[in-house]
């Protein structure tokens, strides 16, 4: 569980309050975070097989992070390509993959929560995850029309991520105490 917690910490790490993050630091932290989540899911999967449903998505995100880290490192990031060139189709497809990658954490979280604890303790985290997903979607929609609203929504999303991490860690501590009590 520590691996999953620190993995989420790395994945949620943002260096700015803009909607799109395209720096190499973003993809390095994603790569480290999803790698930690992978090993945490593998470990937790020994106790609860339900959590293994998240593994293919986590592997996809590790490959995604490696690919975009390489593209950003070589100066060929989809977000920096001009849309008026012959590369516009590639840039738009790349943009779609960037957005899918940013959204994927909200697919992985509920799958992991199934194996973390009882439904009562993880219900608030599931609701918070759904609200974070809606906020992220709204930030993406406003990005094209009102950058100020997007920046506000991304800041609110960052606060919700902190609340999620605190809640996840609290559930983790409760699980550790529950498991220790069962071992006695």
JSON list of C-alpha atoms in Angstrom, two decimals:
[
{"chain": "A", "resi": 1, "resn": "UNK", "atom": "CA", "xyz": [0.00, 0.00, 0.00]},
{"chain": "A", "resi": 2, "resn": "UNK", "atom": "CA", "xyz": [2.89, 2.39, 0.64]},
{"chain": "A", "resi": 3, "resn": "UNK", "atom": "CA", "xyz": [3.93, 1.92, -2.98]},
{"chain": "A", "resi": 4, "resn": "UNK", "atom": "CA", "xyz": [0.46, 2.80, -4.23]},
{"chain": "A", "resi": 5, "resn": "UNK", "atom": "CA", "xyz": [0.25, 5.85, -1.97]},
{"chain": "A", "resi": 6, "resn": "UNK", "atom": "CA", "xyz": [3.63, 7.19, -3.09]},
{"chain": "A", "resi": 7, "resn": "UNK", "atom": "CA", "xyz": [2.77, 6.29, -6.67]},
{"chain": "A", "resi": 8, "resn": "UNK", "atom": "CA", "xyz": [-0.35, 8.47, -6.48]},
{"chain": "A", "resi": 9, "resn": "UNK", "atom": "CA", "xyz": [1.77, 11.20, -4.89]},
{"chain": "A", "resi": 10, "resn": "UNK", "atom": "CA", "xyz": [4.13, 11.17, -7.89]},
{"chain": "A", "resi": 11, "resn": "UNK", "atom": "CA", "xyz": [1.28, 10.97, -10.42]},
{"chain": "A", "resi": 12, "resn": "UNK", "atom": "CA", "xyz": [-0.58, 13.86, -8.81]},
{"chain": "A", "resi": 13, "resn": "UNK", "atom": "CA", "xyz": [2.57, 16.01, -8.65]},
{"chain": "A", "resi": 14, "resn": "UNK", "atom": "CA", "xyz": [2.16, 19.12, -10.81]},
{"chain": "A", "resi": 15, "resn": "UNK", "atom": "CA", "xyz": [4.69, 21.87, -11.35]},
{"chain": "A", "resi": 16, "resn": "UNK", "atom": "CA", "xyz": [2.11, 24.43, -12.44]},
{"chain": "A", "resi": 17, "resn": "UNK", "atom": "CA", "xyz": [-1.60, 25.14, -12.42]},
{"chain": "A", "resi": 18, "resn": "UNK", "atom": "CA", "xyz": [-2.20, 24.87, -16.16]},
{"chain": "A", "resi": 19, "resn": "UNK", "atom": "CA", "xyz": [-4.35, 22.17, -17.73]},
{"chain": "A", "resi": 20, "resn": "UNK", "atom": "CA", "xyz": [-1.68, 20.73, -20.01]},
{"chain": "A", "resi": 21, "resn": "UNK", "atom": "CA", "xyz": [1.63, 19.67, -18.60]},
{"chain": "A", "resi": 22, "resn": "UNK", "atom": "CA", "xyz": [4.18, 18.85, -21.27]},
{"chain": "A", "resi": 23, "resn": "UNK", "atom": "CA", "xyz": [7.55, 19.00, -19.55]},
{"chain": "A", "resi": 24, "resn": "UNK", "atom": "CA", "xyz": [9.86, 16.07, -19.06]},
{"chain": "A", "resi": 25, "resn": "UNK", "atom": "CA", "xyz": [9.53, 16.41, -15.27]},
{"chain": "A", "resi": 26, "resn": "UNK", "atom": "CA", "xyz": [5.81, 15.63, -15.58]},
{"chain": "A", "resi": 27, "resn": "UNK", "atom": "CA", "xyz": [6.47, 12.40, -17.45]},
{"chain": "A", "resi": 28, "resn": "UNK", "atom": "CA", "xyz": [9.37, 11.40, -15.18]},
{"chain": "A", "resi": 29, "resn": "UNK", "atom": "CA", "xyz": [7.11, 11.76, -12.13]},
{"chain": "A", "resi": 30, "resn": "UNK", "atom": "CA", "xyz": [4.36, 9.84, -13.96]},
{"chain": "A", "resi": 31, "resn": "UNK", "atom": "CA", "xyz": [6.80, 7.07, -14.87]},
{"chain": "A", "resi": 32, "resn": "UNK", "atom": "CA", "xyz": [8.02, 6.75, -11.28]},
{"chain": "A", "resi": 33, "resn": "UNK", "atom": "CA", "xyz": [4.45, 7.00, -9.93]},
{"chain": "A", "resi": 34, "resn": "UNK", "atom": "CA", "xyz": [2.91, 4.42, -12.23]},
{"chain": "A", "resi": 35, "resn": "UNK", "atom": "CA", "xyz": [5.85, 2.07, -11.66]},
{"chain": "A", "resi": 36, "resn": "UNK", "atom": "CA", "xyz": [5.28, 2.30, -7.91]},
{"chain": "A", "resi": 37, "resn": "UNK", "atom": "CA", "xyz": [1.54, 1.77, -8.42]},
{"chain": "A", "resi": 38, "resn": "UNK", "atom": "CA", "xyz": [2.30, -1.29, -10.59]},
{"chain": "A", "resi": 39, "resn": "UNK", "atom": "CA", "xyz": [4.40, -2.93, -7.88]},
{"chain": "A", "resi": 40, "resn": "UNK", "atom": "CA", "xyz": [1.87, -1.92, -5.22]},
{"chain": "A", "resi": 41, "resn": "UNK", "atom": "CA", "xyz": [-1.00, -3.42, -7.23]},
{"chain": "A", "resi": 42, "resn": "UNK", "atom": "CA", "xyz": [1.02, -6.58, -7.77]},
{"chain": "A", "resi": 43, "resn": "UNK", "atom": "CA", "xyz": [1.64, -6.84, -4.01]},
{"chain": "A", "resi": 44, "resn": "UNK", "atom": "CA", "xyz": [-1.95, -6.02, -3.07]},
{"chain": "A", "resi": 45, "resn": "UNK", "atom": "CA", "xyz": [-3.18, -8.45, -5.73]},
{"chain": "A", "resi": 46, "resn": "UNK", "atom": "CA", "xyz": [-1.81, -11.32, -3.67]},
{"chain": "A", "resi": 47, "resn": "UNK", "atom": "CA", "xyz": [-4.40, -10.49, -1.00]},
{"chain": "A", "resi": 48, "resn": "UNK", "atom": "CA", "xyz": [-7.28, -9.42, -3.24]},
{"chain": "A", "resi": 49, "resn": "UNK", "atom": "CA", "xyz": [-7.51, -10.42, -6.90]},
{"chain": "A", "resi": 50, "resn": "UNK", "atom": "CA", "xyz": [-10.01, -7.64, -7.71]},
{"chain": "A", "resi": 51, "resn": "UNK", "atom": "CA", "xyz": [-7.26, -5.07, -7.60]},
{"chain": "A", "resi": 52, "resn": "UNK", "atom": "CA", "xyz": [-5.39, -6.86, -10.41]},
{"chain": "A", "resi": 53, "resn": "UNK", "atom": "CA", "xyz": [-7.98, -5.41, -12.83]},
{"chain": "A", "resi": 54, "resn": "UNK", "atom": "CA", "xyz": [-6.01, -2.16, -12.58]},
{"chain": "A", "resi": 55, "resn": "UNK", "atom": "CA", "xyz": [-2.76, -3.74, -13.76]},
{"chain": "A", "resi": 56, "resn": "UNK", "atom": "CA", "xyz": [-3.31, -3.47, -17.57]},
{"chain": "A", "resi": 57, "resn": "UNK", "atom": "CA", "xyz": [-4.21, 0.21, -17.20]},
{"chain": "A", "resi": 58, "resn": "UNK", "atom": "CA", "xyz": [-1.14, 0.86, -15.07]},
{"chain": "A", "resi": 59, "resn": "UNK", "atom": "CA", "xyz": [1.07, -0.92, -17.63]},
{"chain": "A", "resi": 60, "resn": "UNK", "atom": "CA", "xyz": [-0.51, 1.21, -20.37]},
{"chain": "A", "resi": 61, "resn": "UNK", "atom": "CA", "xyz": [0.35, 4.34, -18.37]},
{"chain": "A", "resi": 62, "resn": "UNK", "atom": "CA", "xyz": [3.95, 3.21, -17.84]},
{"chain": "A", "resi": 63, "resn": "UNK", "atom": "CA", "xyz": [4.34, 2.77, -21.62]},
{"chain": "A", "resi": 64, "resn": "UNK", "atom": "CA", "xyz": [2.47, 6.05, -22.21]},
{"chain": "A", "resi": 65, "resn": "UNK", "atom": "CA", "xyz": [4.81, 7.89, -19.83]},
{"chain": "A", "resi": 66, "resn": "UNK", "atom": "CA", "xyz": [7.91, 6.37, -21.44]},
{"chain": "A", "resi": 67, "resn": "UNK", "atom": "CA", "xyz": [6.70, 7.27, -24.94]},
{"chain": "A", "resi": 68, "resn": "UNK", "atom": "CA", "xyz": [5.85, 10.87, -24.09]},
{"chain": "A", "resi": 69, "resn": "UNK", "atom": "CA", "xyz": [9.02, 11.28, -22.02]},
{"chain": "A", "resi": 70, "resn": "UNK", "atom": "CA", "xyz": [10.97, 10.28, -25.12]},
{"chain": "A", "resi": 71, "resn": "UNK", "atom": "CA", "xyz": [8.93, 12.60, -27.36]},
{"chain": "A", "resi": 72, "resn": "UNK", "atom": "CA", "xyz": [9.36, 15.52, -24.96]},
{"chain": "A", "resi": 73, "resn": "UNK", "atom": "CA", "xyz": [13.06, 14.81, -24.51]},
{"chain": "A", "resi": 74, "resn": "UNK", "atom": "CA", "xyz": [13.60, 14.80, -28.27]},
{"chain": "A", "resi": 75, "resn": "UNK", "atom": "CA", "xyz": [11.62, 18.01, -28.79]},
{"chain": "A", "resi": 76, "resn": "UNK", "atom": "CA", "xyz": [8.77, 16.30, -30.62]},
{"chain": "A", "resi": 77, "resn": "UNK", "atom": "CA", "xyz": [6.01, 16.71, -28.05]},
{"chain": "A", "resi": 78, "resn": "UNK", "atom": "CA", "xyz": [2.51, 16.76, -29.58]},
{"chain": "A", "resi": 79, "resn": "UNK", "atom": "CA", "xyz": [1.60, 19.84, -27.55]},
{"chain": "A", "resi": 80, "resn": "UNK", "atom": "CA", "xyz": [4.46, 21.85, -29.08]},
{"chain": "A", "resi": 81, "resn": "UNK", "atom": "CA", "xyz": [3.77, 20.94, -32.72]},
{"chain": "A", "resi": 82, "resn": "UNK", "atom": "CA", "xyz": [2.21, 23.66, -34.85]},
{"chain": "A", "resi": 83, "resn": "UNK", "atom": "CA", "xyz": [-1.30, 22.73, -35.90]},
{"chain": "A", "resi": 84, "resn": "UNK", "atom": "CA", "xyz": [-0.99, 24.49, -39.25]},
{"chain": "A", "resi": 85, "resn": "UNK", "atom": "CA", "xyz": [1.67, 22.16, -40.61]},
{"chain": "A", "resi": 86, "resn": "UNK", "atom": "CA", "xyz": [1.42, 18.79, -42.31]},
{"chain": "A", "resi": 87, "resn": "UNK", "atom": "CA", "xyz": [2.00, 17.31, -38.84]},
{"chain": "A", "resi": 88, "resn": "UNK", "atom": "CA", "xyz": [-1.38, 18.59, -37.61]},
{"chain": "A", "resi": 89, "resn": "UNK", "atom": "CA", "xyz": [-3.00, 15.14, -37.69]},
{"chain": "A", "resi": 90, "resn": "UNK", "atom": "CA", "xyz": [-0.12, 13.65, -35.72]},
{"chain": "A", "resi": 91, "resn": "UNK", "atom": "CA", "xyz": [-0.29, 16.54, -33.25]},
{"chain": "A", "resi": 92, "resn": "UNK", "atom": "CA", "xyz": [-4.06, 16.09, -32.77]},
{"chain": "A", "resi": 93, "resn": "UNK", "atom": "CA", "xyz": [-3.73, 12.32, -32.29]},
{"chain": "A", "resi": 94, "resn": "UNK", "atom": "CA", "xyz": [-0.89, 12.97, -29.84]},
{"chain": "A", "resi": 95, "resn": "UNK", "atom": "CA", "xyz": [-3.07, 15.50, -28.03]},
{"chain": "A", "resi": 96, "resn": "UNK", "atom": "CA", "xyz": [-5.78, 12.83, -27.73]},
{"chain": "A", "resi": 97, "resn": "UNK", "atom": "CA", "xyz": [-3.28, 10.42, -26.21]},
{"chain": "A", "resi": 98, "resn": "UNK", "atom": "CA", "xyz": [-2.04, 13.09, -23.79]},
{"chain": "A", "resi": 99, "resn": "UNK", "atom": "CA", "xyz": [-5.60, 13.76, -22.60]},
{"chain": "A", "resi": 100, "resn": "UNK", "atom": "CA", "xyz": [-6.31, 10.01, -22.35]},
{"chain": "A", "resi": 101, "resn": "UNK", "atom": "CA", "xyz": [-3.19, 9.63, -20.23]},
{"chain": "A", "resi": 102, "resn": "UNK", "atom": "CA", "xyz": [-4.20, 12.49, -17.95]},
{"chain": "A", "resi": 103, "resn": "UNK", "atom": "CA", "xyz": [-7.65, 10.94, -17.55]},
{"chain": "A", "resi": 104, "resn": "UNK", "atom": "CA", "xyz": [-6.44, 7.36, -16.96]},
{"chain": "A", "resi": 105, "resn": "UNK", "atom": "CA", "xyz": [-5.61, 7.90, -13.28]},
{"chain": "A", "resi": 106, "resn": "UNK", "atom": "CA", "xyz": [-9.33, 8.37, -12.66]},
{"chain": "A", "resi": 107, "resn": "UNK", "atom": "CA", "xyz": [-9.95, 4.94, -14.20]},
{"chain": "A", "resi": 108, "resn": "UNK", "atom": "CA", "xyz": [-7.22, 3.28, -12.13]},
{"chain": "A", "resi": 109, "resn": "UNK", "atom": "CA", "xyz": [-8.26, 4.72, -8.75]},
{"chain": "A", "resi": 110, "resn": "UNK", "atom": "CA", "xyz": [-11.67, 2.98, -8.46]},
{"chain": "A", "resi": 111, "resn": "UNK", "atom": "CA", "xyz": [-10.12, -0.34, -9.48]},
{"chain": "A", "resi": 112, "resn": "UNK", "atom": "CA", "xyz": [-7.53, -0.02, -6.73]},
{"chain": "A", "resi": 113, "resn": "UNK", "atom": "CA", "xyz": [-10.10, 1.11, -4.17]},
{"chain": "A", "resi": 114, "resn": "UNK", "atom": "CA", "xyz": [-11.92, -2.22, -4.62]},
{"chain": "A", "resi": 115, "resn": "UNK", "atom": "CA", "xyz": [-8.98, -3.98, -3.00]},
{"chain": "A", "resi": 116, "resn": "UNK", "atom": "CA", "xyz": [-8.00, -1.38, -0.42]},
{"chain": "A", "resi": 117, "resn": "UNK", "atom": "CA", "xyz": [-10.70, -1.73, 2.18]},
{"chain": "A", "resi": 118, "resn": "UNK", "atom": "CA", "xyz": [-14.32, -2.20, 2.95]},
{"chain": "A", "resi": 119, "resn": "UNK", "atom": "CA", "xyz": [-16.87, -0.33, 0.87]},
{"chain": "A", "resi": 120, "resn": "UNK", "atom": "CA", "xyz": [-17.83, 2.02, 3.71]},
{"chain": "A", "resi": 121, "resn": "UNK", "atom": "CA", "xyz": [-14.32, 3.35, 4.19]},
{"chain": "A", "resi": 122, "resn": "UNK", "atom": "CA", "xyz": [-13.60, 3.79, 0.48]},
{"chain": "A", "resi": 123, "resn": "UNK", "atom": "CA", "xyz": [-16.99, 5.26, -0.49]},
{"chain": "A", "resi": 124, "resn": "UNK", "atom": "CA", "xyz": [-15.88, 8.84, 0.21]},
{"chain": "A", "resi": 125, "resn": "UNK", "atom": "CA", "xyz": [-12.74, 8.29, -1.81]},
{"chain": "A", "resi": 126, "resn": "UNK", "atom": "CA", "xyz": [-14.79, 6.92, -4.71]},
{"chain": "A", "resi": 127, "resn": "UNK", "atom": "CA", "xyz": [-17.08, 9.95, -4.59]},
{"chain": "A", "resi": 128, "resn": "UNK", "atom": "CA", "xyz": [-14.06, 12.28, -4.42]},
{"chain": "A", "resi": 129, "resn": "UNK", "atom": "CA", "xyz": [-12.54, 10.48, -7.41]},
{"chain": "A", "resi": 130, "resn": "UNK", "atom": "CA", "xyz": [-15.76, 11.01, -9.39]},
{"chain": "A", "resi": 131, "resn": "UNK", "atom": "CA", "xyz": [-15.78, 14.72, -8.48]},
{"chain": "A", "resi": 132, "resn": "UNK", "atom": "CA", "xyz": [-12.11, 15.00, -9.49]},
{"chain": "A", "resi": 133, "resn": "UNK", "atom": "CA", "xyz": [-12.93, 13.35, -12.83]},
{"chain": "A", "resi": 134, "resn": "UNK", "atom": "CA", "xyz": [-15.80, 15.79, -13.44]},
{"chain": "A", "resi": 135, "resn": "UNK", "atom": "CA", "xyz": [-13.60, 18.76, -12.47]},
{"chain": "A", "resi": 136, "resn": "UNK", "atom": "CA", "xyz": [-10.87, 17.54, -14.82]},
{"chain": "A", "resi": 137, "resn": "UNK", "atom": "CA", "xyz": [-13.40, 17.17, -17.64]},
{"chain": "A", "resi": 138, "resn": "UNK", "atom": "CA", "xyz": [-14.77, 20.68, -17.03]},
{"chain": "A", "resi": 139, "resn": "UNK", "atom": "CA", "xyz": [-11.23, 22.09, -16.93]},
{"chain": "A", "resi": 140, "resn": "UNK", "atom": "CA", "xyz": [-10.60, 20.46, -20.30]},
{"chain": "A", "resi": 141, "resn": "UNK", "atom": "CA", "xyz": [-13.75, 21.95, -21.79]},
{"chain": "A", "resi": 142, "resn": "UNK", "atom": "CA", "xyz": [-13.06, 25.42, -20.43]},
{"chain": "A", "resi": 143, "resn": "UNK", "atom": "CA", "xyz": [-9.44, 25.26, -21.64]},
{"chain": "A", "resi": 144, "resn": "UNK", "atom": "CA", "xyz": [-10.55, 26.25, -25.13]},
{"chain": "A", "resi": 145, "resn": "UNK", "atom": "CA", "xyz": [-12.98, 28.98, -24.07]},
{"chain": "A", "resi": 146, "resn": "UNK", "atom": "CA", "xyz": [-11.87, 30.46, -20.77]},
{"chain": "A", "resi": 147, "resn": "UNK", "atom": "CA", "xyz": [-8.29, 29.83, -19.61]},
{"chain": "A", "resi": 148, "resn": "UNK", "atom": "CA", "xyz": [-8.93, 31.68, -16.33]},
{"chain": "A", "resi": 149, "resn": "UNK", "atom": "CA", "xyz": [-11.70, 29.27, -15.36]},
{"chain": "A", "resi": 150, "resn": "UNK", "atom": "CA", "xyz": [-9.45, 26.36, -16.36]},
{"chain": "A", "resi": 151, "resn": "UNK", "atom": "CA", "xyz": [-6.68, 27.60, -14.09]},
{"chain": "A", "resi": 152, "resn": "UNK", "atom": "CA", "xyz": [-9.16, 27.92, -11.21]},
{"chain": "A", "resi": 153, "resn": "UNK", "atom": "CA", "xyz": [-10.53, 24.41, -11.84]},
{"chain": "A", "resi": 154, "resn": "UNK", "atom": "CA", "xyz": [-7.02, 22.93, -12.03]},
{"chain": "A", "resi": 155, "resn": "UNK", "atom": "CA", "xyz": [-6.20, 24.60, -8.70]},
{"chain": "A", "resi": 156, "resn": "UNK", "atom": "CA", "xyz": [-9.37, 23.14, -7.17]},
{"chain": "A", "resi": 157, "resn": "UNK", "atom": "CA", "xyz": [-8.43, 19.77, -8.66]},
{"chain": "A", "resi": 158, "resn": "UNK", "atom": "CA", "xyz": [-5.00, 20.01, -7.03]},
{"chain": "A", "resi": 159, "resn": "UNK", "atom": "CA", "xyz": [-6.67, 20.63, -3.66]},
{"chain": "A", "resi": 160, "resn": "UNK", "atom": "CA", "xyz": [-8.96, 17.63, -4.21]},
{"chain": "A", "resi": 161, "resn": "UNK", "atom": "CA", "xyz": [-5.91, 15.49, -5.03]},
{"chain": "A", "resi": 162, "resn": "UNK", "atom": "CA", "xyz": [-4.37, 16.46, -1.70]},
{"chain": "A", "resi": 163, "resn": "UNK", "atom": "CA", "xyz": [-7.65, 15.54, 0.04]},
{"chain": "A", "resi": 164, "resn": "UNK", "atom": "CA", "xyz": [-7.67, 12.24, -1.83]},
{"chain": "A", "resi": 165, "resn": "UNK", "atom": "CA", "xyz": [-4.11, 11.44, -0.75]},
{"chain": "A", "resi": 166, "resn": "UNK", "atom": "CA", "xyz": [-4.95, 12.23, 2.89]},
{"chain": "A", "resi": 167, "resn": "UNK", "atom": "CA", "xyz": [-8.09, 10.09, 2.69]},
{"chain": "A", "resi": 168, "resn": "UNK", "atom": "CA", "xyz": [-6.27, 7.24, 0.94]},
{"chain": "A", "resi": 169, "resn": "UNK", "atom": "CA", "xyz": [-3.55, 7.27, 3.58]},
{"chain": "A", "resi": 170, "resn": "UNK", "atom": "CA", "xyz": [-6.18, 7.26, 6.34]},
{"chain": "A", "resi": 171, "resn": "UNK", "atom": "CA", "xyz": [-7.88, 4.22, 4.78]},
{"chain": "A", "resi": 172, "resn": "UNK", "atom": "CA", "xyz": [-4.45, 2.61, 4.42]},
{"chain": "A", "resi": 173, "resn": "UNK", "atom": "CA", "xyz": [-3.75, 3.13, 8.13]},
{"chain": "A", "resi": 174, "resn": "UNK", "atom": "CA", "xyz": [-7.16, 1.69, 9.01]},
{"chain": "A", "resi": 175, "resn": "UNK", "atom": "CA", "xyz": [-6.47, -1.36, 6.83]},
{"chain": "A", "resi": 176, "resn": "UNK", "atom": "CA", "xyz": [-3.09, -1.89, 8.42]},
{"chain": "A", "resi": 177, "resn": "UNK", "atom": "CA", "xyz": [-4.65, -1.81, 11.91]},
{"chain": "A", "resi": 178, "resn": "UNK", "atom": "CA", "xyz": [-7.46, -4.14, 10.79]},
{"chain": "A", "resi": 179, "resn": "UNK", "atom": "CA", "xyz": [-5.02, -6.63, 9.26]},
{"chain": "A", "resi": 180, "resn": "UNK", "atom": "CA", "xyz": [-2.77, -6.47, 12.34]},
{"chain": "A", "resi": 181, "resn": "UNK", "atom": "CA", "xyz": [-5.82, -7.16, 14.54]},
{"chain": "A", "resi": 182, "resn": "UNK", "atom": "CA", "xyz": [-6.71, -10.21, 12.43]},
{"chain": "A", "resi": 183, "resn": "UNK", "atom": "CA", "xyz": [-3.19, -11.60, 12.77]},
{"chain": "A", "resi": 184, "resn": "UNK", "atom": "CA", "xyz": [-3.46, -11.62, 16.57]}
]
